[in-house]
Coordinates of C-alpha atoms in Angstrom, one line a residue:
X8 CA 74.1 79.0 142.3
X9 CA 77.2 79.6 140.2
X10 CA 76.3 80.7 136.2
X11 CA 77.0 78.4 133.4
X12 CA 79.1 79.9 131.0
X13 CA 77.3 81.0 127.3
X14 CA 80.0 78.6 125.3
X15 CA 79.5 79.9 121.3
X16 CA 79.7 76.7 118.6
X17 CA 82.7 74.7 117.5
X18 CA 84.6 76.2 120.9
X19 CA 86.0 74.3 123.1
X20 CA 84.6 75.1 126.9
X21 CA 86.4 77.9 129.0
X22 CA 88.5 74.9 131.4
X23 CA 89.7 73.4 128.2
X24 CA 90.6 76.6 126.3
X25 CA 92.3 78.1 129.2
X26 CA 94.8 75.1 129.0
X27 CA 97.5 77.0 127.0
X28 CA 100.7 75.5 125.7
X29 CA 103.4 77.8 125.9
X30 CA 106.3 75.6 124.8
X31 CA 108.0 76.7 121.5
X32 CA 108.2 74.7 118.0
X33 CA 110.9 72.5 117.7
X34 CA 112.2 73.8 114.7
X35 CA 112.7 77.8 114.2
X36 CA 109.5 79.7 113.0
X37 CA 110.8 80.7 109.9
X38 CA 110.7 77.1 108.8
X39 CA 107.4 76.4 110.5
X40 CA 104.7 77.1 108.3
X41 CA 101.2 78.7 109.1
X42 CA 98.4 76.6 110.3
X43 CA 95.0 77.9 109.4
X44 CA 92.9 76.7 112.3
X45 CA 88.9 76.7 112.6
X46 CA 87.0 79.6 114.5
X47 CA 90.8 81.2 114.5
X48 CA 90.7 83.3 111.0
X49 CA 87.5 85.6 109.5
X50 CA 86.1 85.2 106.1
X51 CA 87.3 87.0 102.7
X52 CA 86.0 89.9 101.3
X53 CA 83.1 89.9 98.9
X54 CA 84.1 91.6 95.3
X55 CA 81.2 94.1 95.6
X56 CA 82.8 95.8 98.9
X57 CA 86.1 96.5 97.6
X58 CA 84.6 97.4 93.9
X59 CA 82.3 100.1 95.8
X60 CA 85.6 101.8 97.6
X61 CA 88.1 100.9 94.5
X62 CA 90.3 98.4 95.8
X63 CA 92.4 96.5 93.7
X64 CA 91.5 92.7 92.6
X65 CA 87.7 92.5 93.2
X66 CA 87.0 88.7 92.8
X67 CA 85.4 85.8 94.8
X68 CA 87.7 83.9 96.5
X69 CA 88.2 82.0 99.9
X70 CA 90.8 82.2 102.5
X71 CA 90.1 78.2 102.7
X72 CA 90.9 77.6 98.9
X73 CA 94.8 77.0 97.7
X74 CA 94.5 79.6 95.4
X75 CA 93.8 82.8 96.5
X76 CA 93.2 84.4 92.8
X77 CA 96.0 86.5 93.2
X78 CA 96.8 88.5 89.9
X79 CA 100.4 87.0 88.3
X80 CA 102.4 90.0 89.3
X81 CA 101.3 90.0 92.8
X82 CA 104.7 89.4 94.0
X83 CA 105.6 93.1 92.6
X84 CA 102.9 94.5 93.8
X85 CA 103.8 94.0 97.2
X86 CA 107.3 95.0 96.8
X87 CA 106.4 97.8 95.0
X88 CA 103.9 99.0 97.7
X89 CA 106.9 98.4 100.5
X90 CA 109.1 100.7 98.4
X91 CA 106.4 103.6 98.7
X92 CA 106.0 103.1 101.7
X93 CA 109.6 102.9 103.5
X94 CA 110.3 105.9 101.8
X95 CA 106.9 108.2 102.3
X96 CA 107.1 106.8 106.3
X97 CA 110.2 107.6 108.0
X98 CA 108.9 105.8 111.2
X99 CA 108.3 102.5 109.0
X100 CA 111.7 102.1 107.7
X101 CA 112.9 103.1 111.6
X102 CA 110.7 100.3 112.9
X103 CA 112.0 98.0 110.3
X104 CA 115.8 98.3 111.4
X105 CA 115.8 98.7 115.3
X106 CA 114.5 95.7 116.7
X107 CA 117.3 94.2 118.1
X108 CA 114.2 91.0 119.2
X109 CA 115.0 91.5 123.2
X110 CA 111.7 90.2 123.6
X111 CA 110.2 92.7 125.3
X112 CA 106.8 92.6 124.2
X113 CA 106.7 89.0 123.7
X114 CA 104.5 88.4 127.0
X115 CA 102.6 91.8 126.5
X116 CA 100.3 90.2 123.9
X117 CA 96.7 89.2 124.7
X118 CA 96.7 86.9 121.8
X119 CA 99.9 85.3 122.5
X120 CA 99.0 85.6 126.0
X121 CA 95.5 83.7 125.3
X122 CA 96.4 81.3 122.8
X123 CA 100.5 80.5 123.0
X124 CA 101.3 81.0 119.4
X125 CA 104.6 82.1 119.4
X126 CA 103.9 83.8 115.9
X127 CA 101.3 86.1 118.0
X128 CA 104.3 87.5 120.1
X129 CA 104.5 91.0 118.8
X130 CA 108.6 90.6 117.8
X131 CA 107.3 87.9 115.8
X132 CA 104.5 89.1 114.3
X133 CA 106.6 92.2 113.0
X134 CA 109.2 89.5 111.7
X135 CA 107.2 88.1 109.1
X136 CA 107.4 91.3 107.4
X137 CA 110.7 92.3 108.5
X138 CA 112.3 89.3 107.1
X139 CA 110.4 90.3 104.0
X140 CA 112.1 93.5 104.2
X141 CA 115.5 92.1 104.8
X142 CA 115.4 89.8 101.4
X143 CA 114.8 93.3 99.2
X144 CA 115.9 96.1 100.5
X145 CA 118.8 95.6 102.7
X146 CA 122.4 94.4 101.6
X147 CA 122.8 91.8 104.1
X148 CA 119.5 90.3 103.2
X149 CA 120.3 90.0 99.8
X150 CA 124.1 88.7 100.5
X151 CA 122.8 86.5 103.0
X152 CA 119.6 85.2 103.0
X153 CA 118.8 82.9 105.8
X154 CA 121.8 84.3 107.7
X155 CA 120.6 87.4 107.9
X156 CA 116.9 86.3 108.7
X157 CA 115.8 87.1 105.2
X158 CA 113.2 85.5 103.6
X159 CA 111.7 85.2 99.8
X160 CA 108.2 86.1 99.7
X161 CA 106.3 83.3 98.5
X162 CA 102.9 82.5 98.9
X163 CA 103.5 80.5 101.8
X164 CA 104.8 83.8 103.2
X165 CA 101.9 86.2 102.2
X166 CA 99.5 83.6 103.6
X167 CA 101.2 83.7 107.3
X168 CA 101.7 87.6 107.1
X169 CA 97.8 88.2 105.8
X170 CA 96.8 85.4 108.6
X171 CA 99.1 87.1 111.4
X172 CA 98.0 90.9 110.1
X173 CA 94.3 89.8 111.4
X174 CA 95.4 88.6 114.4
X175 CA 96.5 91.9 116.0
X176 CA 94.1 94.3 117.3
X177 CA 96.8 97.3 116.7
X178 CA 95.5 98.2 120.7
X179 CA 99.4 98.9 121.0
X180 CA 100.0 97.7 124.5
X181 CA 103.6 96.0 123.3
X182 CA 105.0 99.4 122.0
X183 CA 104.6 100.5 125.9
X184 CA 107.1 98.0 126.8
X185 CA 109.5 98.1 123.8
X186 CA 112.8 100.2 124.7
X187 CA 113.1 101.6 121.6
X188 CA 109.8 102.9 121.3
X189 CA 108.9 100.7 118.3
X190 CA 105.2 101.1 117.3
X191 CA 104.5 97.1 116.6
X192 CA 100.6 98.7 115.7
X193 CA 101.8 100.8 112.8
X194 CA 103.6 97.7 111.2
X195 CA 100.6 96.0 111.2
X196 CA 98.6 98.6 109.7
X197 CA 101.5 98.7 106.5
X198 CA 101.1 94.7 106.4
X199 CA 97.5 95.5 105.7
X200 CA 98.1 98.1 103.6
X201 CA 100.4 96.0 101.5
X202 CA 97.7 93.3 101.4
X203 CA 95.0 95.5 100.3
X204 CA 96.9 96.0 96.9
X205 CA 96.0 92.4 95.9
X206 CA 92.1 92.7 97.3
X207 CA 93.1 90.6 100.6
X208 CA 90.8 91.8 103.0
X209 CA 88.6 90.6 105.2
X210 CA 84.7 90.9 105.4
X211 CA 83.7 92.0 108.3
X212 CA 86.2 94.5 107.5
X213 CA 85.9 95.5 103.9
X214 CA 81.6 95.4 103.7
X215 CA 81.8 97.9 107.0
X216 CA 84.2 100.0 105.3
X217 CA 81.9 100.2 101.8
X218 CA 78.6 100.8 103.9
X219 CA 80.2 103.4 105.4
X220 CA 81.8 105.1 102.2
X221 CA 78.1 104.4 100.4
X222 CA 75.8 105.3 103.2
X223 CA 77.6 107.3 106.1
X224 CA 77.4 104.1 108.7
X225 CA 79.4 101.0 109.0
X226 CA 75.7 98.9 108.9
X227 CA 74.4 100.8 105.9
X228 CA 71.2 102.2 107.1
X229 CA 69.6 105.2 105.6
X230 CA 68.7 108.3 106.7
X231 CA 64.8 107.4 106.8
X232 CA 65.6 104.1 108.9
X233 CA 68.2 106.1 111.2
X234 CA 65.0 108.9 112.3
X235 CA 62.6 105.5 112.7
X236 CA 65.5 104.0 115.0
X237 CA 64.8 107.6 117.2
X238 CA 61.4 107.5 117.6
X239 CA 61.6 104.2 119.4
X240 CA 64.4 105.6 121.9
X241 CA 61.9 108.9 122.3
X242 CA 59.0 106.3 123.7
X243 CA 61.0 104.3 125.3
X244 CA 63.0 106.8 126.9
X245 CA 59.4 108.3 127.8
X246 CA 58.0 105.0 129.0
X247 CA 60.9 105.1 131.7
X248 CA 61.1 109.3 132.7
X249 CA 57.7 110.6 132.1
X250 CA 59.7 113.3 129.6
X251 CA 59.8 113.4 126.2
X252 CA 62.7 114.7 124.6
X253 CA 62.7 116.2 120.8
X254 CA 66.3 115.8 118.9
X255 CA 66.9 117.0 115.6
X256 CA 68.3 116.0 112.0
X257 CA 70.1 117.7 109.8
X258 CA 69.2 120.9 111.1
X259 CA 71.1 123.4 109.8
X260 CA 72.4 126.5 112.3
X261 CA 72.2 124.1 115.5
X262 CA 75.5 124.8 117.7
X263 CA 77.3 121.5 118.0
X264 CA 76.9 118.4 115.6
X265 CA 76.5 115.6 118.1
X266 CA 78.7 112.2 116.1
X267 CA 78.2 108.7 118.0
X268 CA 79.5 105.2 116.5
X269 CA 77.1 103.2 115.0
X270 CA 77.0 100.8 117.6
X271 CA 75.1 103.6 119.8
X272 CA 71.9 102.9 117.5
X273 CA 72.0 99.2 117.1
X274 CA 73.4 97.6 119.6
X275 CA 71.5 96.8 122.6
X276 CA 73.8 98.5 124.9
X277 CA 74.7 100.9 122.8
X278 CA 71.1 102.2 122.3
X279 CA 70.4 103.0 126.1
X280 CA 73.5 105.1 125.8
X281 CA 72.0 106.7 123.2
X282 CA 68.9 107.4 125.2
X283 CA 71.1 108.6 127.8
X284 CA 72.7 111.1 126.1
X285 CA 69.5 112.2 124.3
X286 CA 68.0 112.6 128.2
X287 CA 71.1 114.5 129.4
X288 CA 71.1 117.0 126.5
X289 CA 67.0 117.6 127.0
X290 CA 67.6 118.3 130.4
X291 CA 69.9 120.9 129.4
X292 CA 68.4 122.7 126.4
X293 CA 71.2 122.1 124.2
X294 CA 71.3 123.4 120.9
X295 CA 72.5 120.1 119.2
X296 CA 71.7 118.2 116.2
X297 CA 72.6 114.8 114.9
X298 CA 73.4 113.8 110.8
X299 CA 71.6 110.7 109.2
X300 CA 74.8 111.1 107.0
X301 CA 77.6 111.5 108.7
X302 CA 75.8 108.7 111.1
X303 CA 78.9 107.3 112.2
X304 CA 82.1 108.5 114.1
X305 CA 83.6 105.0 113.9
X306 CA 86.4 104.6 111.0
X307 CA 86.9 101.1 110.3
X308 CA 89.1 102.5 107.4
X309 CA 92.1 103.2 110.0
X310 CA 92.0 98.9 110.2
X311 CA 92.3 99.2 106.0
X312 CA 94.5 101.6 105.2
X313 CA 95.6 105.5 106.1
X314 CA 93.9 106.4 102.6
X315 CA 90.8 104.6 103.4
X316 CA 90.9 106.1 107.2
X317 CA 91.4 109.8 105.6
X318 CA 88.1 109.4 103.0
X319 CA 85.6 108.2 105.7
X320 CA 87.0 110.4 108.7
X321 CA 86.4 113.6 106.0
X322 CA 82.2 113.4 106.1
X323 CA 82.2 114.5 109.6
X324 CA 83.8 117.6 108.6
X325 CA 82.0 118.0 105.2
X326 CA 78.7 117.9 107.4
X327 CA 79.9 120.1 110.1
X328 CA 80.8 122.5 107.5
X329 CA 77.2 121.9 105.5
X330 CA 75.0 122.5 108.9
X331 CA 76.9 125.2 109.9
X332 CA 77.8 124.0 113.5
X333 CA 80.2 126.0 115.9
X334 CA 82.0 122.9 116.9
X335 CA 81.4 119.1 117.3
X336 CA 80.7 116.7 120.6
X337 CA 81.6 113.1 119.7
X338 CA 80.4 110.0 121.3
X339 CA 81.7 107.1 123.4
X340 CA 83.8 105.3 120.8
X341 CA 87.7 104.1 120.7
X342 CA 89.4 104.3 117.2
X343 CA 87.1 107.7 116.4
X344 CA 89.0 109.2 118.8
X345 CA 92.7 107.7 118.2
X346 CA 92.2 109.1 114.7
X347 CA 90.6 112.9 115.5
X348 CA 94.0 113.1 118.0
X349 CA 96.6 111.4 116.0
X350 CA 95.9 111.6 112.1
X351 CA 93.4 113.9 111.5
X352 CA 95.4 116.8 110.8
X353 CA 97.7 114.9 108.7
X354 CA 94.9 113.7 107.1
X355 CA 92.3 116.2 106.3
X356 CA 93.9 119.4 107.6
X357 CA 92.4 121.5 111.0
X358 CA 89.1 122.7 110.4
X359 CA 89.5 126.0 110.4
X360 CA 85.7 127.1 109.4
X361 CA 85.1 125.6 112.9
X362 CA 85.6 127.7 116.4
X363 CA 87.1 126.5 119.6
X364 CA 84.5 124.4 121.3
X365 CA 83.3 126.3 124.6
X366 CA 80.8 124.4 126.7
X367 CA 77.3 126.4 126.5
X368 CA 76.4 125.3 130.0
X369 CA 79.8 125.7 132.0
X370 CA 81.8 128.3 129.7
X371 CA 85.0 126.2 129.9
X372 CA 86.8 126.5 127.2
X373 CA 88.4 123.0 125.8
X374 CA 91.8 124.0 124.8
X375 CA 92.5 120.5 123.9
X376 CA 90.3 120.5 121.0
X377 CA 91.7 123.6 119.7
X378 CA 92.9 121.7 116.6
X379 CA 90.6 119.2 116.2
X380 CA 86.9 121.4 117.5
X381 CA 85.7 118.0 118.6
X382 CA 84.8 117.4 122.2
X383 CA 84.5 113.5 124.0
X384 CA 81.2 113.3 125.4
X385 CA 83.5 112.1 128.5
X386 CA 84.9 115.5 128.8
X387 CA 81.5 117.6 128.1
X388 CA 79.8 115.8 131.1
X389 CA 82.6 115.4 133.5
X390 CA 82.6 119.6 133.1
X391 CA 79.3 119.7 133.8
X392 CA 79.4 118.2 137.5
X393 CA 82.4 119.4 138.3
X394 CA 80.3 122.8 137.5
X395 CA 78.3 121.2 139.4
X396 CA 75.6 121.6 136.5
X397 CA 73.8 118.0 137.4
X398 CA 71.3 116.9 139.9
X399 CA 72.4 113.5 140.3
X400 CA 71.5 110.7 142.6
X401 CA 74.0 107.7 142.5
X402 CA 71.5 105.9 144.9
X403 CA 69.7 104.7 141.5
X404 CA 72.8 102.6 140.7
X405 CA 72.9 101.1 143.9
X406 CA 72.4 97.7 142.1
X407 CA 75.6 98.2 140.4
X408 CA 79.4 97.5 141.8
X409 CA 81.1 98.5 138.6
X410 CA 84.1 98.5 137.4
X411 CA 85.8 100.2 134.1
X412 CA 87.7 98.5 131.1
X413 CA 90.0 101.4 128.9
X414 CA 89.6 101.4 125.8
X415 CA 92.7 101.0 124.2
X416 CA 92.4 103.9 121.4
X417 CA 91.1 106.1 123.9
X418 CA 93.5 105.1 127.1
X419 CA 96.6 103.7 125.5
X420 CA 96.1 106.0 122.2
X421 CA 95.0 109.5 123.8
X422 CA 95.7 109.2 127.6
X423 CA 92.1 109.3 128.4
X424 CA 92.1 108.2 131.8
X425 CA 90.4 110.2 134.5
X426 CA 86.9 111.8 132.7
X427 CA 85.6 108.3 132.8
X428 CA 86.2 107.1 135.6
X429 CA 85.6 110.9 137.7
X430 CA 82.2 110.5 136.0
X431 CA 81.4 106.9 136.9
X432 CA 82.5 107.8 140.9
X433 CA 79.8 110.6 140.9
X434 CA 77.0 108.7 139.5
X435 CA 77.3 105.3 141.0
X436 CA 78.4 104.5 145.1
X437 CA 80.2 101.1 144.0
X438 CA 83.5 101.7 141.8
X439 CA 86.2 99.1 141.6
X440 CA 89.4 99.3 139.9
X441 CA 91.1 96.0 138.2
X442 CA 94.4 95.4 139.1
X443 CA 97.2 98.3 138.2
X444 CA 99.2 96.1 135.4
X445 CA 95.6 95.7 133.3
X446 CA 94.1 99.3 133.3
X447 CA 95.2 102.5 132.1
X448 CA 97.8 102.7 129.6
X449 CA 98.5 99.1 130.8
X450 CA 94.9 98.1 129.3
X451 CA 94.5 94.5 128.0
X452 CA 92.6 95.2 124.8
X453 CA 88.8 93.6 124.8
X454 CA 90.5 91.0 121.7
X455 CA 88.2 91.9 119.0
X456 CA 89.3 95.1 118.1
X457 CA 90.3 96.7 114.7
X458 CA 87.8 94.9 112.4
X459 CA 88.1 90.9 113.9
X460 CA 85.0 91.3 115.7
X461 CA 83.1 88.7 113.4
X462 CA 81.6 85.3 114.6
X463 CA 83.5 83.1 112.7
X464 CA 86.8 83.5 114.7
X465 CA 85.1 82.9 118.0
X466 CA 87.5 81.1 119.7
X467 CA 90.4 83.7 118.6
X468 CA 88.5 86.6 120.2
X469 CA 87.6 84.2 123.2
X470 CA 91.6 84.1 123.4
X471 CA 92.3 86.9 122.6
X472 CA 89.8 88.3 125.2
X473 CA 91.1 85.7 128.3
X474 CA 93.3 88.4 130.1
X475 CA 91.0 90.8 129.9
X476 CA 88.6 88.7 131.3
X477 CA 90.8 87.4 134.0
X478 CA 91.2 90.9 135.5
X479 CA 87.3 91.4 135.6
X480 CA 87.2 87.9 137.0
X481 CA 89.3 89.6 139.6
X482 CA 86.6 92.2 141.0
X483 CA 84.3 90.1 140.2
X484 CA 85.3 87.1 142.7
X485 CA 86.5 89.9 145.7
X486 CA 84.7 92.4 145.0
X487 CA 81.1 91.0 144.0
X488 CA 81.3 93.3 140.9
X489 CA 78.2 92.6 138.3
X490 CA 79.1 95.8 135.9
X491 CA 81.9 96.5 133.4
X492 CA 81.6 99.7 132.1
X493 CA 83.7 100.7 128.8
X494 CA 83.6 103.9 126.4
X495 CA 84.1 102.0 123.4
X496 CA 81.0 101.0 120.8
X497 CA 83.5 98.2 119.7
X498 CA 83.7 97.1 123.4
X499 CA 80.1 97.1 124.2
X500 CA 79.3 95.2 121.6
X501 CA 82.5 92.5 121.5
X502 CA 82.9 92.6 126.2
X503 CA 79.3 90.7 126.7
X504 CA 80.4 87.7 124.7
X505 CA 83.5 87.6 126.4
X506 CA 82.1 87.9 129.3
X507 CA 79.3 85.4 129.2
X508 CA 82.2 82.9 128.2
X509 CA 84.9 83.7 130.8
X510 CA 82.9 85.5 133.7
X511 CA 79.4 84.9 133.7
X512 CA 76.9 87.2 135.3
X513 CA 79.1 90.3 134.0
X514 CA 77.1 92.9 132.2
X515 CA 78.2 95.8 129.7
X516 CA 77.1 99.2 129.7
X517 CA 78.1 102.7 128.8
X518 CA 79.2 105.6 131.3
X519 CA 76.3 107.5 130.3
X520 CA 73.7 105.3 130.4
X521 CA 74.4 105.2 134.4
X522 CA 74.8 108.8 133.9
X523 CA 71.2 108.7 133.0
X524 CA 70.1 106.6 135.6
X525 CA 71.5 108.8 138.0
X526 CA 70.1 112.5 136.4
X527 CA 67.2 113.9 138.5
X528 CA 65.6 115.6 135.6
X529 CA 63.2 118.5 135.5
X530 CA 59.3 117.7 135.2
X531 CA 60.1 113.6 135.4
X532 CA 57.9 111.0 136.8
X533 CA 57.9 108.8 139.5
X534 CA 60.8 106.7 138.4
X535 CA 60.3 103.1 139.8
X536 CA 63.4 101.5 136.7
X537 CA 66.4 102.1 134.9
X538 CA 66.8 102.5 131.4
X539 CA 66.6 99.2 130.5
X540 CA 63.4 98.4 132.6
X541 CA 65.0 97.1 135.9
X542 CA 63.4 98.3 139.4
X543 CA 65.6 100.9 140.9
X544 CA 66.5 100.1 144.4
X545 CA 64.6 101.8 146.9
X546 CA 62.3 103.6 144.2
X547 CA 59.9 100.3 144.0
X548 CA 56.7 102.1 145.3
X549 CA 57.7 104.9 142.9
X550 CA 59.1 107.2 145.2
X551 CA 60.6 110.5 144.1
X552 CA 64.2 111.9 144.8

């Protein structure tokens, strides 16, 4: 009996949605002006988030009002803010001049792919603050105007850029296909940028960003809420294995600080990987601790602004530094990652109080976090089979055929391709790859990345999402596949949606909750379920490995 989708409210059901009109405007999109649509645009910040982090023009507002409280000289502002910028980023001004519009990365898109907006095509996108560009800092622009596809920046204007800015997951999978290695990402994150100088944010966005700077976590929980939060993962992770594992807090001296993303102590799936990792690290007396202050290795600041990015990536360092660790192990999470490998440096300079992480268990030395002294989980545990460190018995995942989704920050953004899946192969007998063109550094993005993972632009991310979903659709239908596994806390908690709308039946997890599944573990009990309370096939009557 086929599975009814899960269709969320005020979108339109997945046959009707999937009806996508490509055909272009009739006239040019320079003279057709933005549309806000329902369930296609989040909310606007809340004054109290941007006071808290110092933003610029704290007020109430709403992105459905005409006026958008804007202070009079806004128009400066922004031009102002462009001039700093094209001359401090060499790459910016590059990106702003180059485009000869060959299209490209028009079809490359999952939102233009999803939705048919020709505005969402990446060339396009990047227009709307190109032609801003062209009007004030170029001569043609100037002599020209309209000729030279120039434009004044009027309000008009600043609404379409700040409602095209948040529709672009930055997952960069147009720059792949641009010839002149134009970073379409990058532009989007100046556009931002510029649009955080008159407090135009967005909530979901901005109130992360402030409970992160005030408390350490994008959900704001404290430290005496995040040690409650353990002790229910220590009896249900005892409930399942018989063993009861003991991790620590703020404890000074430990070897490795252990950072995860938020999402891996709220979010349902999230949580079992939590458990698994807590499981993993028992069974191998690690010397490990967690912070209840630096509690989260996501950065929704990189989605604000570089400046904003730099002050919450620094309180992972400050705490390494303040517990005394050797090095640091982080977590399965996407833009943590694109940021310790591309900006971190730049930003808050290599930590040289640190050493050069060297596995306890396996004595490999990981070169590749030489700068940064911060080890994927991904890495740390494929090491440790191919050590062969692990008693594992895939046969536990038997009721899984899974297949794996990249992560764009971690695939497209690192070239983090093979830990995962060498992992997943070793703990499970059913792997299936989606097809070539959507994995890798080909990923579709999951469509509610970089901040737009709210509810009130369902039917965006539902869009957004539909290529994605089509390729799990894929293994799904010839495969039988009932798994999607990701390394992303954005993914796992933005992929079930999605798939409940598009591919019912699908299921979400992280690599090393399977990983736990499969871990024969000193001293354990009869294990008859998983982590999440489903009977393990074969091990009904509670037999042992």
């Amino acid at each position: 009996m086929a599975i009814k989708p899960i269709v969320p409210k005020g979108v339109p059901y997945p046959d009707e949605l999937s009806r996508i009109d490509y055909e272009p405007p009739i006239k040019a999109w320079t003279e057709t002006p933005v549309e806000f649509k329902p369930n296609m645009f989040c909310y606007g910040n809340k004054p109290e988030d941007i006071e808290t982090v110092g933003f610029p023009n704290p007020r109430k507002w709403s992105v459905k009002d005409e006026d958008w409280k804007l202070p009079e000289n806004w128009k400066e502002i922004i031009l102002e803010g462009m001039r700093e910028r094209l001359d401090k980023y060499r790459s910016f001004r590059l990106f702003m001049d180059i485009c000869v519009r060959c299209g490209a990365c028009a079809d490359k898109c999952h939102f233009f792919i999803g939705g048919g907006d020709p505005k969402n095509m990446p060339v396009v996108r990047a227009e709307l603050l190109r032609s801003i560009y062209r009007k004030y800092f170029t001569g043609s622009g100037k002599a020209f105007g309209k000729l030279a596809c120039a434009r004044e920046l009027t309000i008009g204007v600043l609404k379409e850029l700040w409602y095209y800015a948040y529709q672009c997951t930055e997952c960069r999978r147009c720059s792949l296909f641009c010839p002149y290695g134009i970073d379409t990402a990058e532009i989007t994150i100046i556009a931002r940028e510029l649009l955080n100088l008159l407090g135009l944010n967005i909530h979901w966005l901005s109130a992360s960003v402030a409970k992160c700077y005030r408390t350490g976590n994008h959900l704001g929980i404290l430290p005496h809420t995040f040690r409650e939060y353990f002790n229910m993962y220590i009896n249900d992770l005892e409930a399942v294995t018989g063993i009861r594992v003991t991790p620590t807090h703020n404890r000074k001296g430990a070897e490795i600080l252990y950072v995860v993303p938020s999402g891996d102590y709220f979010d349902e799936r999230g949580t079992y990987l939590t458990m698994g990792t807590m499981l993993l690290f028992h069974e191998l007396g690690l010397d490990y601790t967690w912070s209840t202050y630096a509690s989260d290795g996501g950065n929704f600041g990189f989605f604000t602004s570089n400046e904003m990015a730099k002050r919450l990536n620094s309180k992972i360092y400050a705490e390494a530094k303040r517990l005394g660790v050797k090095w640091i192990l982080g977590g399965e999470c996407g833009h943590m990652w694109r940021v310790m490998h591309q900006y971190m440096n730049t930003w808050n300079g290599p930590p040289d109080f640190l050493e050069e992480p060297v596995s306890p268990i396996t004595g490999t030395k990981f070169e590749n976090a030489k700068s940064t002294k911060m080890v994927h989980i991904c890495e740390f545990t494929a090491d440790l089979i191919k050590n062969n460190k692990l008693k594992l018995d895939p046969s536990r995942n038997n009721h899984l055929k899974v297949t794996f989704h990249d992560s764009c920050n971690t695939a497209r953004g690192m070239g983090f391709l093979e830990e995962p899946r060498y992992i997943i192969k070793n703990v499970c007998n059913n792997f299936y790859e989606m097809p070539p063109n959507t994995i890798r550094e080909q990923t579709f993005c999951c469509g509610s990345g970089s901040g737009l993972n709210a509810s009130e632009n369902m039917e965006e991310r539902l869009r957004g999402g539909l290529p994605r979903a089509n390729a799990v659709k894929y293994v799904q239908e010839k495969h039988g596949v009932n798994m999607l596994a990701c390394i992303c806390a954005i993914d796992r908690a933005v992929l079930p949606p999605l798939m409940d709308y598009w591919v019912p039946g699908m299921t979400v997890t992280g690599v090393h909750e399977m990983v736990a599944n499969a871990l024969v573990c000193k001293g354990e009990k009869k294990r008859t379920t998983d982590l999440r309370g489903e009977p393990l096939p074969g091990k009904e009557g509670g037999e042992n490995v």
